[in-house]
Tab-separated table of C-alpha atoms in Angstrom:
chain	number	residue	atom	x	y	z
F	188	MET	CA	61.333	22.109	37.745
F	189	ASN	CA	63.438	23.945	35.209
F	190	THR	CA	64.737	22.189	32.099
F	191	THR	CA	67.083	24.957	31.002
F	192	GLY	CA	68.815	26.172	34.207
F	193	LYS	CA	70.721	24.469	37.031
F	194	ASN	CA	69.012	25.523	40.242
F	195	VAL	CA	69.623	23.906	43.616
F	196	LEU	CA	68.477	24.562	47.170
F	197	ILE	CA	70.909	23.809	50.030
F	198	VAL	CA	69.287	23.329	53.440
F	199	ASP	CA	71.782	23.032	56.306
F	200	ASP	CA	72.179	24.723	59.694
F	201	GLU	CA	75.978	24.907	59.310
F	202	PRO	CA	76.949	28.126	57.467
F	203	SER	CA	80.475	26.885	56.746
F	204	LEU	CA	79.171	23.738	55.017
F	205	ARG	CA	76.692	25.750	52.951
F	206	LEU	CA	79.519	28.069	51.912
F	207	LEU	CA	81.728	25.156	50.840
F	208	ILE	CA	78.969	23.491	48.798
F	209	ARG	CA	78.005	26.816	47.235
F	210	ALA	CA	81.573	27.428	46.074
F	211	VAL	CA	81.858	23.970	44.479
F	212	LEU	CA	78.476	24.090	42.754
F	213	GLU	CA	78.717	27.687	41.520
F	214	SER	CA	82.044	26.813	39.901
F	215	ASP	CA	80.136	24.034	38.125
F	216	GLY	CA	77.488	26.426	36.783
F	217	TRP	CA	74.754	25.962	39.396
F	218	ASN	CA	72.521	28.744	40.686
F	219	VAL	CA	72.524	28.162	44.461
F	220	HIS	CA	69.788	29.051	46.987
F	221	GLU	CA	70.395	28.606	50.713
F	222	ALA	CA	68.211	27.977	53.763
F	223	GLN	CA	69.459	27.477	57.314
F	224	SER	CA	66.421	25.480	58.460
F	225	GLY	CA	63.561	23.383	57.163
F	226	GLU	CA	61.121	26.122	58.108
F	227	GLN	CA	62.998	28.714	56.044
F	228	ALA	CA	63.210	26.306	53.094
F	229	LEU	CA	59.426	25.823	53.065
F	230	GLU	CA	58.919	29.601	53.126
F	231	MET	CA	61.240	29.994	50.128
F	232	LEU	CA	59.772	27.206	47.984
F	233	PRO	CA	56.857	29.143	46.374
F	234	GLY	CA	59.310	31.554	44.763
F	235	LEU	CA	61.824	28.959	43.557
F	236	THR	CA	62.244	26.901	40.409
F	237	LEU	CA	64.497	23.975	41.284
F	238	ASN	CA	66.294	21.092	39.620
F	239	ALA	CA	67.605	19.551	42.846
F	240	ALA	CA	67.878	19.993	46.623
F	241	LEU	CA	70.612	19.147	49.141
F	242	ILE	CA	69.234	18.584	52.666
F	243	ASP	CA	70.987	17.942	55.955
F	244	MET	CA	69.533	14.947	57.806
F	245	ARG	CA	69.927	16.463	61.299
F	246	MET	CA	68.446	19.928	61.904
F	247	GLU	CA	66.529	21.607	64.712
F	248	GLY	CA	62.787	21.957	64.122
F	249	ILE	CA	61.846	20.396	60.801
F	250	ASP	CA	64.532	17.783	60.231
F	251	GLY	CA	65.712	16.320	56.943
F	252	MET	CA	63.206	13.449	56.838
F	253	ALA	CA	60.245	15.730	57.493
F	254	LEU	CA	61.452	18.214	54.896
F	255	LEU	CA	61.951	15.386	52.388
F	256	LYS	CA	58.327	14.371	52.852
F	257	GLU	CA	57.146	17.960	52.324
F	258	LEU	CA	59.272	18.359	49.193
F	259	ASN	CA	57.932	15.121	47.721
F	260	THR	CA	54.430	16.534	48.161
F	261	ILE	CA	55.076	20.099	46.989
F	262	MET	CA	57.536	19.321	44.170
F	263	PRO	CA	56.960	15.679	43.157
F	264	GLY	CA	59.841	14.319	41.098
F	265	LEU	CA	62.414	16.779	42.490
F	266	PRO	CA	65.670	14.873	43.163
F	267	VAL	CA	66.618	15.355	46.818
F	268	ILE	CA	70.140	14.466	48.008
F	269	MET	CA	70.504	13.857	51.748
F	270	LEU	CA	73.608	15.078	53.633
F	271	THR	CA	74.566	12.915	56.567
F	272	ALA	CA	77.428	12.446	59.011
F	273	TYR	CA	79.642	9.405	58.418
F	274	GLY	CA	78.126	7.414	61.265
F	275	ASN	CA	74.540	7.909	60.126
F	276	VAL	CA	74.670	6.251	56.708
F	277	ASN	CA	71.900	3.837	57.717
F	278	SER	CA	69.553	6.788	58.226
F	279	ALA	CA	70.363	8.049	54.751
F	280	VAL	CA	69.534	4.650	53.276
F	281	VAL	CA	66.183	4.804	55.058
F	282	ALA	CA	65.653	8.269	53.543
F	283	MET	CA	66.286	6.874	50.070
F	284	LYS	CA	63.567	4.313	50.666
F	285	GLN	CA	61.299	7.247	51.516
F	286	GLY	CA	61.998	8.919	48.177
F	287	ALA	CA	65.424	10.556	48.428
F	288	PHE	CA	67.421	10.531	45.177
F	289	ASP	CA	70.853	9.875	46.742
F	290	TYR	CA	72.964	10.686	49.810
F	291	LEU	CA	76.401	12.132	50.541
F	292	THR	CA	78.453	11.871	53.711
F	293	LYS	CA	79.803	15.120	55.186
F	294	PRO	CA	82.153	16.630	54.286
F	295	ALA	CA	81.415	15.594	50.684
F	296	ASP	CA	84.213	15.053	48.205
F	297	ASN	CA	84.071	17.812	45.590
F	298	GLU	CA	84.160	15.524	42.568
F	299	GLU	CA	81.625	13.151	44.103
F	300	LEU	CA	79.351	16.119	44.819
F	301	LYS	CA	79.571	17.291	41.201
F	302	ALA	CA	78.908	13.782	39.889
F	303	VAL	CA	75.816	13.275	42.047
F	304	MET	CA	74.467	16.701	41.088
F	305	THR	CA	74.969	15.925	37.389
F	306	LYS	CA	72.920	12.745	37.786
F	307	ALA	CA	70.245	14.698	39.677
F	308	LEU	CA	70.095	17.288	36.891
F	309	ASP	CA	69.691	14.604	34.225
F	310	TYR	CA	66.946	12.985	36.283
F	311	SER	CA	65.058	16.253	36.802
F	312	ARG	CA	65.140	16.974	33.085
F	313	LEU	CA	63.905	13.464	32.325
F	314	VAL	CA	60.999	13.891	34.762
F	315	ASP	CA	60.092	17.227	33.185
F	316	GLU	CA	60.254	15.795	29.678
F	317	ASN	CA	57.989	12.909	30.715
F	318	GLU	CA	55.474	15.390	32.107
F	319	LYS	CA	55.475	17.262	28.795
F	320	LEU	CA	54.965	14.033	26.863
F	321	LYS	CA	52.065	13.068	29.156
F	322	SER	CA	50.574	16.510	28.644
F	323	ALA	CA	50.872	16.201	24.882
F	324	ALA	CA	49.365	12.705	24.956
F	325	GLY	CA	46.486	13.956	27.123
F	326	ALA	CA	45.852	16.933	24.883
F	327	THR	CA	43.382	14.937	22.785
F	328	GLU	CA	41.900	12.711	25.500
F	329	GLN	CA	38.481	14.417	25.366
F	330	MET	CA	38.320	14.426	21.571
F	331	ILE	CA	36.178	11.297	21.279
F	332	GLY	CA	36.045	9.540	17.936
F	333	SER	CA	38.138	7.525	15.528
F	334	SER	CA	36.701	8.673	12.206
F	335	GLN	CA	39.196	9.906	9.663
F	336	GLY	CA	38.204	13.518	10.299
F	337	MET	CA	38.736	13.284	14.058
F	338	LEU	CA	42.030	11.431	13.706
F	339	HIS	CA	43.207	14.278	11.477
F	340	VAL	CA	42.168	16.847	14.111
F	341	LYS	CA	44.029	14.957	16.866
F	342	ASP	CA	47.120	14.669	14.693
F	343	LEU	CA	47.107	18.415	14.018
F	344	ILE	CA	46.762	19.181	17.738
F	345	GLU	CA	49.789	17.034	18.569
F	346	GLN	CA	51.837	18.521	15.738
F	347	ALA	CA	50.861	22.178	16.143
F	348	GLY	CA	50.550	22.255	19.935
F	349	PRO	CA	54.274	22.612	20.737
F	350	SER	CA	54.721	25.361	18.125
F	351	GLU	CA	54.142	29.082	18.631
F	352	ALA	CA	51.979	29.352	15.498
F	353	THR	CA	48.667	31.198	15.595
F	354	ILE	CA	45.867	28.667	15.018
F	355	LEU	CA	42.401	29.213	13.536
F	356	VAL	CA	39.866	26.582	14.642
F	357	LEU	CA	36.885	26.209	12.317
F	358	GLY	CA	33.679	24.334	12.994
F	359	GLU	CA	29.957	24.581	13.497
F	360	SER	CA	28.497	25.455	16.869
F	361	GLY	CA	28.744	22.528	19.279
F	362	THR	CA	31.549	20.655	17.508
F	363	GLY	CA	34.090	21.240	20.294
F	364	LYS	CA	36.237	24.180	19.206
F	365	GLU	CA	37.030	25.036	22.829
F	366	LEU	CA	38.232	21.467	23.440
F	367	VAL	CA	40.643	21.842	20.527
F	368	ALA	CA	41.959	25.102	22.006
F	369	GLU	CA	42.457	23.408	25.383
F	370	GLY	CA	44.251	20.511	23.706
F	371	LEU	CA	46.569	22.873	21.820
F	372	HIS	CA	47.384	24.713	25.047
F	373	ARG	CA	48.100	21.496	26.994
F	374	ALA	CA	50.397	20.300	24.220
F	375	SER	CA	52.279	23.619	24.070
F	376	GLN	CA	55.399	24.887	25.815
F	377	ARG	CA	53.046	27.323	27.599
F	378	ALA	CA	51.002	24.606	29.307
F	379	ASP	CA	52.048	25.726	32.804
F	380	LYS	CA	50.852	29.278	32.088
F	381	PRO	CA	47.250	30.537	31.844
F	382	LEU	CA	44.762	29.717	29.088
F	383	ILE	CA	42.505	32.783	28.977
F	384	LYS	CA	39.241	32.484	27.042
F	385	VAL	CA	37.233	35.340	25.547
F	386	ASN	CA	33.893	34.952	23.756
F	387	CYS	CA	33.942	37.774	21.220
F	388	ALA	CA	30.218	37.414	20.541
F	389	ALA	CA	29.164	37.761	24.174
F	390	LEU	CA	30.031	41.444	24.683
F	391	PRO	CA	29.354	44.678	22.791
F	392	ALA	CA	32.387	46.258	21.103
F	393	ASP	CA	33.167	48.862	23.801
F	394	LEU	CA	33.069	46.335	26.642
F	395	LEU	CA	34.987	43.766	24.617
F	396	GLU	CA	37.765	46.279	23.988
F	397	SER	CA	38.219	46.989	27.699
F	398	GLU	CA	38.101	43.235	28.436
F	399	LEU	CA	40.795	42.484	25.882
F	400	PHE	CA	43.152	45.404	26.422
F	401	GLY	CA	42.287	46.649	29.918
F	402	TYR	CA	42.077	50.272	31.010
F	403	VAL	CA	43.805	52.752	33.261
F	404	LYS	CA	42.326	54.681	36.151
F	405	GLY	CA	40.173	57.571	34.921
F	406	ALA	CA	39.813	56.251	31.368
F	407	PHE	CA	36.029	56.599	31.685
F	408	THR	CA	33.378	57.125	34.346
F	409	GLY	CA	33.622	54.305	36.855
F	410	ALA	CA	37.235	53.426	36.037
F	411	ASN	CA	38.460	53.897	39.597
F	412	ALA	CA	41.559	51.716	39.255
F	413	ASN	CA	43.785	50.193	36.624
F	414	LYS	CA	42.437	46.948	35.213
F	415	PRO	CA	44.604	44.546	33.190
F	416	GLY	CA	43.064	43.135	30.033
F	417	ARG	CA	42.924	39.524	28.916
F	418	PHE	CA	46.128	39.988	26.929
F	419	GLN	CA	47.963	40.933	30.136
F	420	LEU	CA	46.304	38.131	32.123
F	421	ALA	CA	47.429	35.601	29.528
F	422	THR	CA	51.085	36.693	29.654
F	423	GLY	CA	53.307	33.711	28.967
F	424	GLY	CA	50.277	31.581	28.106
F	425	THR	CA	47.531	31.313	25.510
F	426	LEU	CA	44.654	33.631	24.607
F	427	PHE	CA	41.636	31.900	23.046
F	428	LEU	CA	39.441	34.257	21.008
F	429	ASP	CA	36.200	32.356	20.473
F	430	GLU	CA	33.754	33.483	17.760
F	431	ILE	CA	36.243	35.991	16.389
F	432	GLY	CA	34.118	36.257	13.250
F	433	GLU	CA	31.653	38.370	15.260
F	434	MET	CA	34.258	41.001	16.135
F	435	GLU	CA	33.825	44.529	14.747
F	436	GLN	CA	36.469	45.877	12.388
F	437	VAL	CA	37.740	48.557	14.781
F	438	LEU	CA	38.731	45.837	17.223
F	439	GLN	CA	40.045	43.656	14.424
F	440	ALA	CA	42.622	46.367	13.665
F	441	LYS	CA	43.753	46.396	17.305
F	442	ILE	CA	44.024	42.606	17.399
F	443	LEU	CA	46.122	42.777	14.237
F	444	ARG	CA	48.491	45.248	15.885
F	445	ALA	CA	48.778	43.022	18.952
F	446	LEU	CA	49.721	40.107	16.702
F	447	GLN	CA	52.199	42.058	14.594
F	448	GLU	CA	53.886	44.253	17.192
F	449	LYS	CA	53.311	42.213	20.367
F	450	VAL	CA	51.894	45.268	22.170
F	451	VAL	CA	48.465	46.384	23.366
F	452	GLU	CA	47.272	49.798	24.466
F	453	PRO	CA	44.907	49.904	27.453
F	454	LEU	CA	41.994	52.338	27.236
F	455	GLY	CA	43.058	55.766	28.439
F	456	SER	CA	46.763	54.941	28.313
F	457	VAL	CA	49.370	56.676	26.158
F	458	SER	CA	51.958	53.961	26.688
F	459	PRO	CA	51.734	50.578	24.910
F	460	VAL	CA	52.151	47.437	26.994
F	461	GLU	CA	54.247	44.552	25.689
F	462	THR	CA	52.531	41.168	25.465
F	463	ASP	CA	53.748	37.593	25.277
F	464	VAL	CA	50.776	35.451	24.307
F	465	ARG	CA	49.944	32.795	21.780
F	466	ILE	CA	46.673	33.392	19.955
F	467	ILE	CA	44.179	30.657	19.137
F	468	ALA	CA	41.032	31.912	17.409
F	469	ALA	CA	37.826	30.080	16.572
F	470	THR	CA	34.750	30.781	14.473
F	471	ASN	CA	31.727	29.033	13.015
F	472	ARG	CA	31.728	31.443	10.073
F	473	ASP	CA	33.430	31.104	6.703
F	474	LEU	CA	36.021	33.846	7.166
F	475	LYS	CA	37.049	33.746	3.517
F	476	LYS	CA	33.521	34.710	2.534
F	477	GLU	CA	33.432	37.325	5.295
F	478	VAL	CA	36.629	38.817	3.830
F	479	GLU	CA	35.038	38.915	0.376
F	480	LYS	CA	31.990	40.668	1.823
F	481	GLY	CA	34.202	43.221	3.573
F	482	ASN	CA	33.130	42.124	7.051
F	483	PHE	CA	36.519	40.765	8.114
F	484	ARG	CA	39.983	42.194	7.545
F	485	GLU	CA	41.953	40.215	5.012
F	486	ASP	CA	45.303	40.947	6.692
F	487	LEU	CA	43.983	39.727	10.054
F	488	TYR	CA	42.581	36.589	8.443
F	489	TYR	CA	45.981	35.659	7.038
F	490	ARG	CA	47.631	36.427	10.396
F	491	LEU	CA	45.197	34.150	12.215
F	492	SER	CA	45.171	31.271	9.760
F	493	VAL	CA	48.827	30.242	9.894
F	494	LEU	CA	47.296	26.817	10.464
F	495	GLU	CA	43.598	25.973	10.206
F	496	ILE	CA	42.032	23.084	12.101
F	497	ARG	CA	38.563	22.179	10.854
F	498	ILE	CA	36.375	20.073	13.144
F	499	PRO	CA	33.940	17.927	11.160
F	500	PRO	CA	30.253	18.224	12.153
F	501	LEU	CA	28.659	15.201	13.787
F	502	ARG	CA	26.595	14.372	10.673
F	503	GLU	CA	29.884	13.782	8.813
F	504	ARG	CA	31.148	11.291	11.388
F	505	VAL	CA	28.137	9.166	12.302
F	506	GLY	CA	30.549	6.269	12.762
F	507	ASP	CA	31.730	8.000	15.952
F	508	LEU	CA	28.259	7.855	17.517
F	509	PRO	CA	28.758	4.547	19.405
F	510	SER	CA	31.960	5.717	21.117
F	511	LEU	CA	30.508	9.189	21.795
F	512	VAL	CA	27.360	7.673	23.288
F	513	ALA	CA	29.380	5.281	25.469
F	514	TYR	CA	31.571	8.124	26.753
F	515	LEU	CA	28.661	10.491	27.402
F	516	LEU	CA	26.551	7.822	29.122
F	517	GLU	CA	29.282	7.300	31.704
F	518	LYS	CA	29.912	11.024	32.138
F	519	LEU	CA	26.242	12.030	32.388
F	520	GLY	CA	25.375	9.022	34.542
F	521	ARG	CA	27.900	10.180	37.156
F	522	LYS	CA	26.641	13.753	36.903
F	523	ASN	CA	23.006	12.774	37.465
F	524	ASN	CA	23.649	9.909	39.930
F	525	LYS	CA	21.975	7.361	37.637
F	526	LYS	CA	23.368	4.081	36.376
F	527	VAL	CA	22.776	3.589	32.665
F	528	ARG	CA	24.615	0.711	31.018
F	529	SER	CA	23.729	1.036	27.366
F	530	VAL	CA	21.200	2.010	24.706
F	531	SER	CA	18.858	-0.197	22.718
F	532	PRO	CA	19.503	-0.901	19.015
F	533	SER	CA	16.456	1.152	18.047
F	534	PHE	CA	17.712	4.087	20.179
F	535	LEU	CA	21.031	4.136	18.329
F	536	ASP	CA	19.203	3.681	15.029
F	537	VAL	CA	17.203	6.863	15.641
F	538	LEU	CA	20.353	8.763	16.645
F	539	SER	CA	22.149	7.676	13.466
F	540	ARG	CA	19.311	8.952	11.248
F	541	TYR	CA	19.174	12.430	12.814
F	542	ASP	CA	21.087	15.328	11.244
F	543	TRP	CA	22.444	16.849	14.537
F	544	PRO	CA	22.426	20.563	13.701
F	545	GLY	CA	23.679	21.250	17.236
F	546	ASN	CA	26.429	18.611	16.909
F	547	VAL	CA	27.993	16.996	19.997
F	548	ARG	CA	26.539	19.616	22.340
F	549	GLU	CA	23.027	18.694	21.154
F	550	LEU	CA	23.811	14.975	21.465
F	551	GLU	CA	24.917	15.512	25.066
F	552	ASN	CA	21.701	17.387	25.883
F	553	VAL	CA	19.562	14.670	24.260
F	554	LEU	CA	21.341	11.913	26.183
F	555	GLU	CA	21.108	13.779	29.483
F	556	ARG	CA	17.363	14.220	28.987
F	557	ALA	CA	16.996	10.500	28.257
F	558	ILE	CA	19.052	9.511	31.307
F	559	ILE	CA	16.959	11.726	33.596
F	560	LEU	CA	13.684	10.298	32.258
F	561	SER	CA	14.837	6.669	32.119
F	562	ARG	CA	13.539	4.103	34.590
F	563	SER	CA	15.865	1.328	33.408
F	564	GLU	CA	19.551	0.833	32.685
F	565	VAL	CA	18.964	0.645	28.925
F	566	LEU	CA	17.793	3.724	27.040
F	567	GLY	CA	15.002	3.237	24.504
F	568	PRO	CA	13.814	5.495	21.644
F	569	GLU	CA	10.706	6.549	23.591
F	570	LEU	CA	13.010	8.732	25.697
F	571	LEU	CA	14.134	10.841	22.744
F	572	PRO	CA	12.627	14.281	22.048
F	573	PRO	CA	10.179	14.617	19.118
F	574	GLN	CA	12.581	16.490	16.827
F	575	VAL	CA	15.040	13.579	17.023
F	576	LYS	CA	12.452	10.800	16.674
F	577	THR	CA	10.716	12.569	13.783
F	578	PRO	CA	13.306	14.574	11.860
F	579	THR	CA	12.358	17.069	9.188
F	580	PRO	CA	12.107	15.753	5.612
F	581	LYS	CA	15.495	17.330	4.854
F	582	GLN	CA	17.101	15.489	7.720
F	583	ALA	CA	15.336	12.241	6.888
F	584	THR	CA	16.498	12.259	3.271
F	585	THR	CA	19.985	13.720	3.719
F	586	GLU	CA	22.475	10.978	2.953
F	587	GLN	CA	25.960	11.223	4.371
F	588	ALA	CA	29.169	9.648	3.158
F	589	ALA	CA	30.014	6.267	4.629
F	590	PRO	CA	31.432	6.857	8.136
F	591	ALA	CA	35.037	6.006	8.891
F	592	GLN	CA	35.496	2.759	10.792
F	593	THR	CA	35.875	2.764	14.543
F	594	PRO	CA	38.788	0.785	15.994
F	595	LEU	CA	36.405	-2.073	16.800
F	596	GLN	CA	35.123	-2.164	13.213
F	597	GLU	CA	38.673	-2.146	11.880
F	598	GLN	CA	39.582	-5.091	14.084
F	599	GLN	CA	36.542	-7.182	13.157
F	600	SER	CA	36.645	-6.552	9.378
F	601	ALA	CA	32.911	-7.182	9.075
F	602	PRO	CA	31.002	-6.517	5.841
F	603	ALA	CA	29.245	-3.173	5.761
F	604	PRO	CA	27.433	-1.455	2.889
F	605	ALA	CA	29.481	1.407	1.423
F	606	THR	CA	26.544	3.396	0.129
F	607	GLY	CA	22.770	3.553	0.280
F	608	THR	CA	20.217	4.080	3.034
F	609	PRO	CA	21.224	2.412	6.323
F	610	THR	CA	19.255	-0.779	6.967
F	611	LEU	CA	17.886	-2.149	10.207
F	612	ASP	CA	20.800	-4.612	10.227
F	613	ASP	CA	23.200	-1.654	10.071
F	614	ALA	CA	21.520	-0.033	13.068
F	615	GLU	CA	21.511	-3.313	15.014
F	616	ARG	CA	25.205	-3.821	14.296
F	617	GLN	CA	26.016	-0.277	15.502
F	618	ALA	CA	23.965	-0.869	18.652
F	619	LEU	CA	25.904	-4.064	19.360
F	620	ILE	CA	29.190	-2.197	18.958
F	621	ALA	CA	28.006	0.561	21.342
F	622	ALA	CA	26.828	-1.968	23.930
F	623	LEU	CA	30.089	-3.914	23.748
F	624	GLU	CA	32.158	-0.762	24.230
F	625	ALA	CA	29.952	0.460	27.086
F	626	ASN	CA	30.410	-2.869	28.893
F	627	GLN	CA	34.128	-3.315	28.155
F	628	HIS	CA	33.311	-6.258	25.813
F	629	HIS	CA	31.953	-8.339	28.713
F	630	ARG	CA	29.506	-10.701	26.960
F	631	GLU	CA	27.200	-11.420	29.908
F	632	ARG	CA	26.817	-7.753	30.891
F	633	THR	CA	26.311	-6.763	27.256
F	634	ALA	CA	23.547	-9.339	26.822
F	635	GLU	CA	21.889	-8.196	30.051
F	636	ALA	CA	22.117	-4.535	28.990
F	637	LEU	CA	20.486	-5.347	25.639
F	638	GLY	CA	17.790	-7.503	27.248
F	639	ILE	CA	18.705	-10.642	25.288
F	640	SER	CA	20.167	-14.035	26.156
F	641	ARG	CA	23.872	-14.683	25.890
F	642	ARG	CA	23.172	-17.283	23.180
F	643	THR	CA	21.274	-14.695	21.146
F	644	LEU	CA	24.093	-12.227	21.632
F	645	GLN	CA	26.624	-14.819	20.445
F	646	TYR	CA	24.514	-15.481	17.343
F	647	LYS	CA	24.276	-11.788	16.499
F	648	LEU	CA	27.986	-11.178	17.058
F	649	LYS	CA	28.734	-14.015	14.648
F	650	LYS	CA	26.136	-12.723	12.178
F	651	TYR	CA	27.731	-9.264	12.041
F	652	GLY	CA	31.332	-10.437	12.162
F	653	LEU	CA	31.943	-9.021	15.634
F	654	THR	CA	33.355	-12.171	17.204
F	655	ARG	CA	36.840	-11.423	18.476
F	656	ARG	CA	39.595	-13.451	16.841
């Protein structure tokens, strides 16, 4: 649907009636499309953006009820007003039960027609606004974690998503920079247009240039036809430039021009092509240092970093491990057709002591390996790879700041040490939290998953202050 215009489709096999309705609605500011049959209306739909439809109940071929059903499937939420003869009001009422927005008897009173169409327009805009709000709310659904750092990232996505600002996403490899870009796109006004992704580190400079800007026929040997670049493919949408810190300076200058002048120049072309894209860039490098070294253009850096979103590495948000593990166990269990309910306290203890240089991507790989090798529904530390079970001295001695509380921890207000080396009690408490979350706080299933009695579970929940109040 269209939130800015007033577009309506009239479907009726009587030309005189269509003409009358057109005259009334055009005088009221509507853009009117006409179809003389249900079949013609269905052929027209792919090329239309509508706020409402007026459909005659009785037509040859596809009648009004059948067309109503098709419209509800193709354009869910579109308000459809049924047109019916005076003696067939009961049929119109039936149509409303099947999803019609309203009905009018023919010939419709002009003022009544305008009033019903105004209500339909308000409804269509409300439906569209709700869809946008759902999209914005879902923009962060895959960003698992409730640590302070992750809450800040989610907040920035929701705030910056609807803007047109260029965003620079910073973070180590495996932290989820692409997820942030997807969230920003879903929360934007461009969400119904393409999100085109380009990995700037995956291609050599000459190939990357043709991928980004396209080329014209005859630009080089093998260029047998015009090829649009990623900028053209992303028209109206978002272009995600991943690992932009790896891009050579010649291309950096062309990206800068595209940002400043909103044009690109395909290889072999003498005519610039206008672009309408929003740029989101990402890198695992410190671009400020790269600017100081002369490896990255300072003017491009400032163009890209209108807003910076830094994703904290996993070692800085160990408190998110229980919720991440619970989410990934369900996801990977479905993928590998294996049922895994939870992890043992010692398993989570080992995870919490590891430094995670590969971040969430490494955690996902480690969990998938454990799920594949597991013969039970509870994962134990014996399933972990050697580098995780026996971290390097640096990893073993690296002490991180106290993790931010998860929602469960905040609710239970249990005592937890603020500093110092994590104890076995700390690990056991985290394992209990993970098991509870994985089993939707069902005590019996949680006890079974941990391999302990319900009485023992109750004792431990009370010991660690995890009893719900």
